[in-house]
GROMACS .gro file of C-alpha atoms in nm:
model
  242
    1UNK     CA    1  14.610  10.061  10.473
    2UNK     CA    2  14.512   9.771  10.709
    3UNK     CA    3  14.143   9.690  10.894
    4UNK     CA    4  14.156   9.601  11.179
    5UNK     CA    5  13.857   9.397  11.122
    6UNK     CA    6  13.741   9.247  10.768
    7UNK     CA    7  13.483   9.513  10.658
    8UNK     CA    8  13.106   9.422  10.671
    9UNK     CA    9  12.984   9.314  10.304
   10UNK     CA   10  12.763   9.563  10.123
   11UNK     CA   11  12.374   9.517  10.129
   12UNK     CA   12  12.258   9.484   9.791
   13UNK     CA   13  11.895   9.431   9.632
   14UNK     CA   14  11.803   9.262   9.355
   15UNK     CA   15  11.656   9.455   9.068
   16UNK     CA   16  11.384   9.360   8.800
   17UNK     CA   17  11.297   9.485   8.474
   18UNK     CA   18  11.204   9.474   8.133
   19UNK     CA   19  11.553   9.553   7.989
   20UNK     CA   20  11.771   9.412   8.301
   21UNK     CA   21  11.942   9.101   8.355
   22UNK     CA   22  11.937   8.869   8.649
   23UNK     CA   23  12.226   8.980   8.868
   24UNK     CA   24  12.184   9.353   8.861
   25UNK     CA   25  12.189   9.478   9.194
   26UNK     CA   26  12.093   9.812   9.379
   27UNK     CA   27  12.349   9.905   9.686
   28UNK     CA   28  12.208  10.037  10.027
   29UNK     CA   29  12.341  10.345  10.152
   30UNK     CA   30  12.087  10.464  10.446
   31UNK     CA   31  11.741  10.346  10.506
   32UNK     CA   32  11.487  10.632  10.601
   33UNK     CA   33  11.162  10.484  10.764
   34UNK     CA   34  10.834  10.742  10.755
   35UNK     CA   35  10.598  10.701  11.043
   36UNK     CA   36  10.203  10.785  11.097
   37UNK     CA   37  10.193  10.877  10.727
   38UNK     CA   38   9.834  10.729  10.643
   39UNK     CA   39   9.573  10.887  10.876
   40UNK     CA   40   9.389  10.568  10.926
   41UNK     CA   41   9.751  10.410  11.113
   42UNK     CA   42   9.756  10.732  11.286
   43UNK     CA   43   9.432  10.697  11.460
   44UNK     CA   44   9.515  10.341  11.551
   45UNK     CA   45   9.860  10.409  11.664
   46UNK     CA   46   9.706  10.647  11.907
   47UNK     CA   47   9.825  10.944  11.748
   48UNK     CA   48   9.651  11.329  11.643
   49UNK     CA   49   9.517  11.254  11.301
   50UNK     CA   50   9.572  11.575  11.040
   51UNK     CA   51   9.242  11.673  10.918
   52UNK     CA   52   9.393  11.895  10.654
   53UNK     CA   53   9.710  11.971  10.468
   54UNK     CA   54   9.767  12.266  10.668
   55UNK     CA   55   9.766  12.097  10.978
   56UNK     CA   56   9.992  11.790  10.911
   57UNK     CA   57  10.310  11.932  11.053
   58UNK     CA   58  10.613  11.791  10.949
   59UNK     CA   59  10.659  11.414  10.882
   60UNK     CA   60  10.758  11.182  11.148
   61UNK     CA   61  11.145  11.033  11.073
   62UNK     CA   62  11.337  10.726  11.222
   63UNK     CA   63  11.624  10.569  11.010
   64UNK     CA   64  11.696  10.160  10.997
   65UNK     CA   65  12.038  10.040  10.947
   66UNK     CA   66  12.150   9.908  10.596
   67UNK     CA   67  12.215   9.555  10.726
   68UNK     CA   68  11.852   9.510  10.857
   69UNK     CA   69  11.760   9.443  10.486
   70UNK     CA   70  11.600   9.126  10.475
   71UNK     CA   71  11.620   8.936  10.118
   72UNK     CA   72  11.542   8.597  10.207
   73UNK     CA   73  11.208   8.423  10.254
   74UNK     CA   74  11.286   8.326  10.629
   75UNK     CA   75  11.251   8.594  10.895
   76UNK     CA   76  11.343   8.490  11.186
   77UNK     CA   77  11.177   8.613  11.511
   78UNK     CA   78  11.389   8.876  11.728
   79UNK     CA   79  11.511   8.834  12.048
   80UNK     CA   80  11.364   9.123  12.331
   81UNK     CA   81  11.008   9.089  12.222
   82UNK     CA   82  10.674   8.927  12.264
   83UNK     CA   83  10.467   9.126  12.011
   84UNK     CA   84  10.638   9.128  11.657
   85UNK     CA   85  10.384   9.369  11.423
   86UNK     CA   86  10.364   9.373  11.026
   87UNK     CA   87  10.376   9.684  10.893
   88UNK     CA   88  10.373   9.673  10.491
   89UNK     CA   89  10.484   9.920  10.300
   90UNK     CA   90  10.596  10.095   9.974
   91UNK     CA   91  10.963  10.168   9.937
   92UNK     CA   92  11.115  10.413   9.693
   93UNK     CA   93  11.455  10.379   9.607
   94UNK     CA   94  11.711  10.631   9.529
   95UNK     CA   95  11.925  10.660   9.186
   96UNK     CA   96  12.070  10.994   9.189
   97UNK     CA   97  12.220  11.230   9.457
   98UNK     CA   98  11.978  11.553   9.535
   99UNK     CA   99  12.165  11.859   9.500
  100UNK     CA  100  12.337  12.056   9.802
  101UNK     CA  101  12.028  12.265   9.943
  102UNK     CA  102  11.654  12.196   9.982
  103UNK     CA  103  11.514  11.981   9.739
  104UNK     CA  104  11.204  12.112   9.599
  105UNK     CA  105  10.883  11.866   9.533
  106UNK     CA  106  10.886  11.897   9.160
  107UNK     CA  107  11.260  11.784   9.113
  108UNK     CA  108  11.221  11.499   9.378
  109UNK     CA  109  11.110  11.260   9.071
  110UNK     CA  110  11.429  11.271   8.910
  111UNK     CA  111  11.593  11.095   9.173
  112UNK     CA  112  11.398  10.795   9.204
  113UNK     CA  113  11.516  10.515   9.048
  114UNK     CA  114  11.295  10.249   9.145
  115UNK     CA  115  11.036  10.133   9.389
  116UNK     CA  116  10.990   9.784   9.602
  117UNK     CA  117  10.740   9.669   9.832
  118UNK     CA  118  10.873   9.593  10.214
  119UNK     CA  119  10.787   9.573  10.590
  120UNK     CA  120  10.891   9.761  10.825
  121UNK     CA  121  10.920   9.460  11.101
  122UNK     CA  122  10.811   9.632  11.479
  123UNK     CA  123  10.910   9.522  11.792
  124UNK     CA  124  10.575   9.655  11.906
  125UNK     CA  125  10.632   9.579  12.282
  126UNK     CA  126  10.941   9.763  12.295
  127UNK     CA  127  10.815  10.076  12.109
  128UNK     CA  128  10.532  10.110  12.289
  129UNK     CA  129  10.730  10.132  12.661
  130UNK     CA  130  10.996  10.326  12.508
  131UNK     CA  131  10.699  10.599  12.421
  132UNK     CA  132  10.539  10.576  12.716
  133UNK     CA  133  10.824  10.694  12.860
  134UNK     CA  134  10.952  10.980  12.657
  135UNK     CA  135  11.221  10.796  12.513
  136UNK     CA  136  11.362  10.677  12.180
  137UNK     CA  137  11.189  10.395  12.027
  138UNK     CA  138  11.511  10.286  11.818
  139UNK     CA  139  11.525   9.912  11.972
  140UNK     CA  140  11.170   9.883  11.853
  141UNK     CA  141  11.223   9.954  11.480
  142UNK     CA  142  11.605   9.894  11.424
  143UNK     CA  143  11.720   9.547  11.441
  144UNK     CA  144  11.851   9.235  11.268
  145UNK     CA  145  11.618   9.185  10.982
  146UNK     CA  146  11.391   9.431  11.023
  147UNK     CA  147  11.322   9.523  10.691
  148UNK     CA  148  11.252   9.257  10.449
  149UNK     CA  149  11.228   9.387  10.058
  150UNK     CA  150  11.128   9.326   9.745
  151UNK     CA  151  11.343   9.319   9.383
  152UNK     CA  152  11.297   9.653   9.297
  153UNK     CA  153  11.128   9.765   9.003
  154UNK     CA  154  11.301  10.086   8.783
  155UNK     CA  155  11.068  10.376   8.780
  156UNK     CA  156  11.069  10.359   8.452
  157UNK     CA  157  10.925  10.068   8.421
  158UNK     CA  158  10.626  10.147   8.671
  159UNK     CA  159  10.565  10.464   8.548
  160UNK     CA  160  10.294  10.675   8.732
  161UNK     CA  161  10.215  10.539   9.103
  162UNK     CA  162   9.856  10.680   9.169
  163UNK     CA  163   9.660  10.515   9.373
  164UNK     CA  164   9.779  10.159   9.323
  165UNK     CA  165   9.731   9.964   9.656
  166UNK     CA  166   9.984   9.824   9.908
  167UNK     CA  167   9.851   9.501  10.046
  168UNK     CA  168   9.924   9.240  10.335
  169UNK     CA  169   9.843   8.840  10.357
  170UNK     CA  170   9.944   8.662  10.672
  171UNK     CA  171   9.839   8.245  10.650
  172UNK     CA  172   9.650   8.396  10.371
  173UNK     CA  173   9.407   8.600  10.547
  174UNK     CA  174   9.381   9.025  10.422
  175UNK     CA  175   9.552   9.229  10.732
  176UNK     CA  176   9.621   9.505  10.556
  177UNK     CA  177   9.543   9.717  10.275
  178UNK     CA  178   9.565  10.083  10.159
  179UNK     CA  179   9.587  10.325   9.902
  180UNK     CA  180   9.853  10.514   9.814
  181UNK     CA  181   9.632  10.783   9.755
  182UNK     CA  182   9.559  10.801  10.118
  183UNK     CA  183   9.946  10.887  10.203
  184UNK     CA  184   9.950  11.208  10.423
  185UNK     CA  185  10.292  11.332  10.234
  186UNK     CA  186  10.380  11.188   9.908
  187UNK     CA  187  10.650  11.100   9.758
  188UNK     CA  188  10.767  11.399   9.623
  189UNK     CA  189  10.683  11.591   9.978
  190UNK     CA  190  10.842  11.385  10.214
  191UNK     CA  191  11.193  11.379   9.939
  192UNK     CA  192  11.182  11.733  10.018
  193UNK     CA  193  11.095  11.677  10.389
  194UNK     CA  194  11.444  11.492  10.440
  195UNK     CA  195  11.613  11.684  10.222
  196UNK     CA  196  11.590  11.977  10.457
  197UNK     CA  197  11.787  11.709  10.774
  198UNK     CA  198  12.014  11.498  10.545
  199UNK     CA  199  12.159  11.477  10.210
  200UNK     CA  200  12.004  11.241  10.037
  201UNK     CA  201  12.226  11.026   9.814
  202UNK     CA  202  12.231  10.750   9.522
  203UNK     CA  203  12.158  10.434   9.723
  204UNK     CA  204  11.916  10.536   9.986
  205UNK     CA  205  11.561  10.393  10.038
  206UNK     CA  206  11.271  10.547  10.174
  207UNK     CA  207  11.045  10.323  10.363
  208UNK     CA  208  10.668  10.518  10.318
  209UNK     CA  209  10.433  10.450  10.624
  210UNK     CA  210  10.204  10.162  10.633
  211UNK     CA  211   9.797  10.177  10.611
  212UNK     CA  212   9.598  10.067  10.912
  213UNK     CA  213   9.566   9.653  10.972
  214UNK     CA  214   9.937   9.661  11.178
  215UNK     CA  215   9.883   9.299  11.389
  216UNK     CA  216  10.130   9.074  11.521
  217UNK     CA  217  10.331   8.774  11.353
  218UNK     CA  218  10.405   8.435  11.525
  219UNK     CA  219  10.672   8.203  11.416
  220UNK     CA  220  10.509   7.956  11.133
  221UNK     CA  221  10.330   8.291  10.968
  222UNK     CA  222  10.351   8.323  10.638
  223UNK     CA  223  10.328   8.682  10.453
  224UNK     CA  224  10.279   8.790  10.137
  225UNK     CA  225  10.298   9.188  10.091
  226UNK     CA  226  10.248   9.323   9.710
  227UNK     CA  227  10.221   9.702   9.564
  228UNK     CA  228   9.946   9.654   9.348
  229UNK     CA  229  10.129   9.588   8.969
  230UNK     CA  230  10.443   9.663   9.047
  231UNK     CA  231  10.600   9.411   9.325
  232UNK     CA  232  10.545   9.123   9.554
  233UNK     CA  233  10.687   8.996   9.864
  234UNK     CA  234  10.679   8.661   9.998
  235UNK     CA  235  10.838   8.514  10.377
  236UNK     CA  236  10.782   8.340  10.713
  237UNK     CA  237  10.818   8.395  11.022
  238UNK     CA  238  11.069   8.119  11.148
  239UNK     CA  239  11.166   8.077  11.518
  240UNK     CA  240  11.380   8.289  11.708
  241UNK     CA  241  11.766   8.188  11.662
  242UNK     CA  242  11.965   8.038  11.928
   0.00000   0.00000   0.00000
């Protein structure tokens, strides 16, 4: 068998734990990105607010691509946009593949393996046309390193999440923080939410939906994003690439 072109390296992420050594690594299958799931994001995105469980609807899904995985501390700025937005968030990753079928809630936690802490980079400009129009809003949210990550942290070694909080620091000033308490689906719901449009497999991460605080980030910003005990993430902004 011959390629025709040399075939794109695989996007891996570091992992850290008690019992691992350095150079253990977690391979990206898909990225899954959840949108408007804390109700305080909702309201400032614009967007219905659920006032009860019954009246959340089903969870909003848009997918990244693998290679938007940013591991490095310098982010640079994308091209097509005037109004990059922070958007922190936690990120489950995925150890086992679910079963054919409908995953139900209570056997999503066997196929976490691990959590991070990441942003989900917006090209807030371009989003916010491409709604206003009826359209797709993929350019917004799916570009070159779009995603920045933390090491992730085995499940096992974070054990219950609760209501630990997901925070943002840009130049050192709070822009965001939430609870996860305050997430509209859970983990375990919104597992079972895509398990009902896409078989979930070992390597996929679930980006979960940032609190309110989203803002923009200029090149020279610095960030530091943490889920409270668990995993911290720290970058800049650098300027956009020739």
């Amino acid at each position: 068998m011959t390629d025709i072109v040399a075939a794109p390296p695989l996007t891996r992420i570091p992992v850290r734990g008690a019992d691992i050594a350095d150079g253990t690594f977690f391979p990206v299958r898909r990225v899954y990105c959840v949108g408007r799931n804390f109700a305080e994001h909702a309201r400032e995105m614009g967007a219905a607010v659920p006032t009860s469980a019954a009246d959340r609807g089903r969870p909003v899904f848009f997918l990244k691509p693998h290679d938007a995985i940013e591991l490095g501390e310098d982010v640079p700025y994308p091209p097509g946009t005037d109004d990059l937005h922070h958007e922190v968030e936690l990120v489950v990753a995925i150890g086992r593949d679910a079963p054919p079928g409908e995953l139900a809630p209570a056997d999503a936690p066997g196929l976490i393996y691990g959590y991070a802490v990441g942003l989900d980079l917006t090209r807030r400009d371009l989003q916010t046309q491409a709604k206003a129009k009826g359209l797709p809003w993929d350019i917004g949210k799916a570009f070159d390193h779009a995603a920045p990550i933390s090491a992730i942290v085995p499940a096992a070694d974070v054990g219950e999440l609760g209501a630990r909080a997901l925070t943002l620091e840009v130049n050192g000033e709070l822009r965001q923080r939430g609870s996860l308490d305050d997430l509209v689906w859970n983990v375990e719901e919104i597992l079972h939410e895509l398990s009902r449009l896409y078989a979930l497999r070992a390597g996929d991460l679930v980006y979960m939906g940032t609190p309110s605080g989203v803002g923009p980030l200029q090149p020279g910003d610095r960030y530091r994003a943490t889920l409270e005990g668990v995993a911290e993430l720290h970058g800049r902004i650098t300027p956009a690439r020739a």
